[in-house]
Amino acid sequence: MFEVNKTDNRRKLMGKIKSKNTKLEQSVSKALWKYGFRFRKNVLSLYGRPDIAIKKYKLVIFIDSCFWHGCERHFKLPSKNSDYWKKKINRNVERDIEVTEYYMNNNWNLIRVWEHDLKVNFELIISQICVIILKAK
């Protein structure tokens, strides 16, 4: 009988985490679709590969998870391999800033939504997104 290494288990778990079409993305997409907004998801041709994009309104939406995007309120640095995670998350935060600057400099409407905001008050966040989309028309 062999012993399973904890790091192997962690690697398998982390490998199963999806980077696109997450439950949060699906719920936001369904809500926006229900309100009649048509969009594309994970658009490869747009910088930063936004979660949701409406090109004709020059609008992109990014749904940022608290862990992967280093939420100041909820991010907790893992105790194992902390140097790796610190670099990884810091680079994600830097990339978020670069992407935001790119869209602002190119006169796009950009919406960034935190995972915790959606979990606390989903309907309010969706209505705020709808208002921003309608203003972008």
Coordinates of C-alpha atoms in Angstrom, one line a residue:
M1 CA 0.0 0.0 0.0
F2 CA 1.4 3.4 -0.9
E3 CA 1.0 6.7 0.8
V4 CA -0.6 9.6 -1.1
N5 CA 1.4 12.8 -1.0
K6 CA -0.5 15.9 0.2
T7 CA 1.2 18.1 -2.4
D8 CA -0.1 15.7 -5.1
N9 CA -3.6 16.1 -3.8
R10 CA -3.3 19.8 -3.7
R11 CA -2.0 19.8 -7.3
K12 CA -4.9 17.7 -8.4
L13 CA -7.4 20.0 -6.7
M14 CA -5.9 23.2 -8.0
G15 CA -5.8 21.7 -11.5
K16 CA -9.6 21.2 -11.4
I17 CA -10.2 24.9 -10.8
K18 CA -11.8 26.5 -14.0
S19 CA -10.5 29.7 -15.4
K20 CA -13.6 30.3 -17.6
N21 CA -17.3 29.6 -17.5
T22 CA -17.3 29.4 -13.7
K23 CA -20.6 29.3 -11.7
L24 CA -20.4 33.0 -11.1
E25 CA -19.8 33.7 -14.7
Q26 CA -22.7 31.5 -15.7
S27 CA -25.1 33.1 -13.2
V28 CA -24.2 36.6 -14.4
S29 CA -24.5 35.6 -18.0
K30 CA -27.9 34.0 -17.5
A31 CA -29.1 37.1 -15.6
L32 CA -27.9 39.5 -18.3
W33 CA -29.4 37.2 -21.1
K34 CA -32.7 37.2 -19.2
Y35 CA -32.8 41.0 -19.3
G36 CA -32.2 40.9 -23.1
F37 CA -28.6 41.8 -23.3
R38 CA -26.6 39.9 -26.0
F39 CA -22.9 39.4 -25.5
R40 CA -19.9 37.1 -26.1
K41 CA -18.0 35.3 -23.3
N42 CA -14.2 34.9 -22.9
V43 CA -13.5 36.8 -26.1
L44 CA -10.0 35.8 -27.3
S45 CA -9.7 38.8 -29.6
L46 CA -10.0 41.3 -26.8
Y47 CA -7.2 42.3 -24.5
G48 CA -7.2 40.4 -21.2
R49 CA -9.9 38.0 -22.4
P50 CA -12.9 39.5 -20.7
D51 CA -15.5 37.2 -19.1
I52 CA -18.3 39.1 -20.9
A53 CA -18.0 41.5 -23.8
I54 CA -20.4 43.6 -25.8
K55 CA -18.3 45.0 -28.6
K56 CA -20.9 47.2 -30.2
Y57 CA -21.1 49.2 -26.9
K58 CA -17.4 48.9 -26.3
L59 CA -18.1 47.3 -22.9
V60 CA -16.2 44.5 -21.1
I61 CA -17.0 42.8 -17.8
F62 CA -14.5 41.0 -15.6
I63 CA -15.7 38.8 -12.7
D64 CA -12.8 38.7 -10.2
S65 CA -12.6 35.9 -7.7
C66 CA -11.3 36.8 -4.3
F67 CA -8.5 34.3 -4.2
W68 CA -7.1 34.6 -7.8
H69 CA -7.3 38.4 -7.9
G70 CA -6.0 39.1 -4.4
C71 CA -9.1 40.6 -2.7
E72 CA -7.9 42.8 0.2
R73 CA -10.8 41.6 2.3
H74 CA -10.8 37.8 1.6
F75 CA -7.5 36.7 0.2
K76 CA -5.4 34.5 2.5
L77 CA -2.0 33.5 1.3
P78 CA -1.6 29.7 1.4
S79 CA 1.0 28.6 4.0
K80 CA 2.5 26.0 1.7
N81 CA 4.6 27.3 -1.2
S82 CA 3.8 30.9 -0.1
D83 CA 6.6 32.5 -2.3
Y84 CA 5.0 31.0 -5.4
W85 CA 1.5 32.1 -4.5
K86 CA 2.6 35.6 -3.5
K87 CA 4.3 36.0 -7.0
K88 CA 1.3 34.5 -8.8
I89 CA -1.3 36.6 -7.1
N90 CA 0.8 39.8 -7.4
R91 CA 1.2 39.2 -11.1
N92 CA -2.6 38.7 -11.4
V93 CA -3.2 42.0 -9.7
E94 CA -0.6 43.7 -11.9
R95 CA -2.3 42.3 -15.0
D96 CA -5.7 43.5 -13.8
I97 CA -4.3 47.0 -13.5
E98 CA -2.7 46.7 -17.0
V99 CA -6.0 45.5 -18.5
T100 CA -8.0 48.2 -16.8
E101 CA -5.7 50.9 -18.0
Y102 CA -5.8 49.5 -21.6
Y103 CA -9.6 49.7 -21.7
M104 CA -9.7 53.1 -20.1
N105 CA -7.1 54.5 -22.5
N106 CA -9.1 53.1 -25.4
N107 CA -12.4 54.6 -24.3
W108 CA -14.1 51.3 -23.4
N109 CA -16.6 50.9 -20.6
L110 CA -15.1 48.4 -18.1
I111 CA -16.9 46.7 -15.2
R112 CA -15.0 44.8 -12.6
V113 CA -17.1 42.8 -10.2
W114 CA -15.8 41.0 -7.1
E115 CA -16.9 37.5 -6.3
H116 CA -17.9 38.6 -2.7
D117 CA -20.1 41.4 -4.0
L118 CA -22.0 38.9 -6.2
K119 CA -22.4 36.5 -3.4
V120 CA -23.7 39.1 -1.0
N121 CA -26.2 41.0 -3.2
F122 CA -26.5 39.4 -6.6
E123 CA -29.6 41.2 -7.8
L124 CA -28.3 44.6 -6.9
I125 CA -25.0 44.0 -8.7
I126 CA -26.9 42.7 -11.8
S127 CA -29.1 45.8 -11.8
Q128 CA -26.0 48.1 -11.5
I129 CA -24.4 46.2 -14.5
C130 CA -27.6 46.6 -16.5
V131 CA -27.7 50.4 -15.8
I132 CA -24.1 50.7 -17.0
I133 CA -24.8 48.7 -20.2
L134 CA -27.9 50.9 -20.9
K135 CA -25.7 54.0 -20.5
A136 CA -23.1 52.6 -22.9
K137 CA -25.7 52.2 -25.7

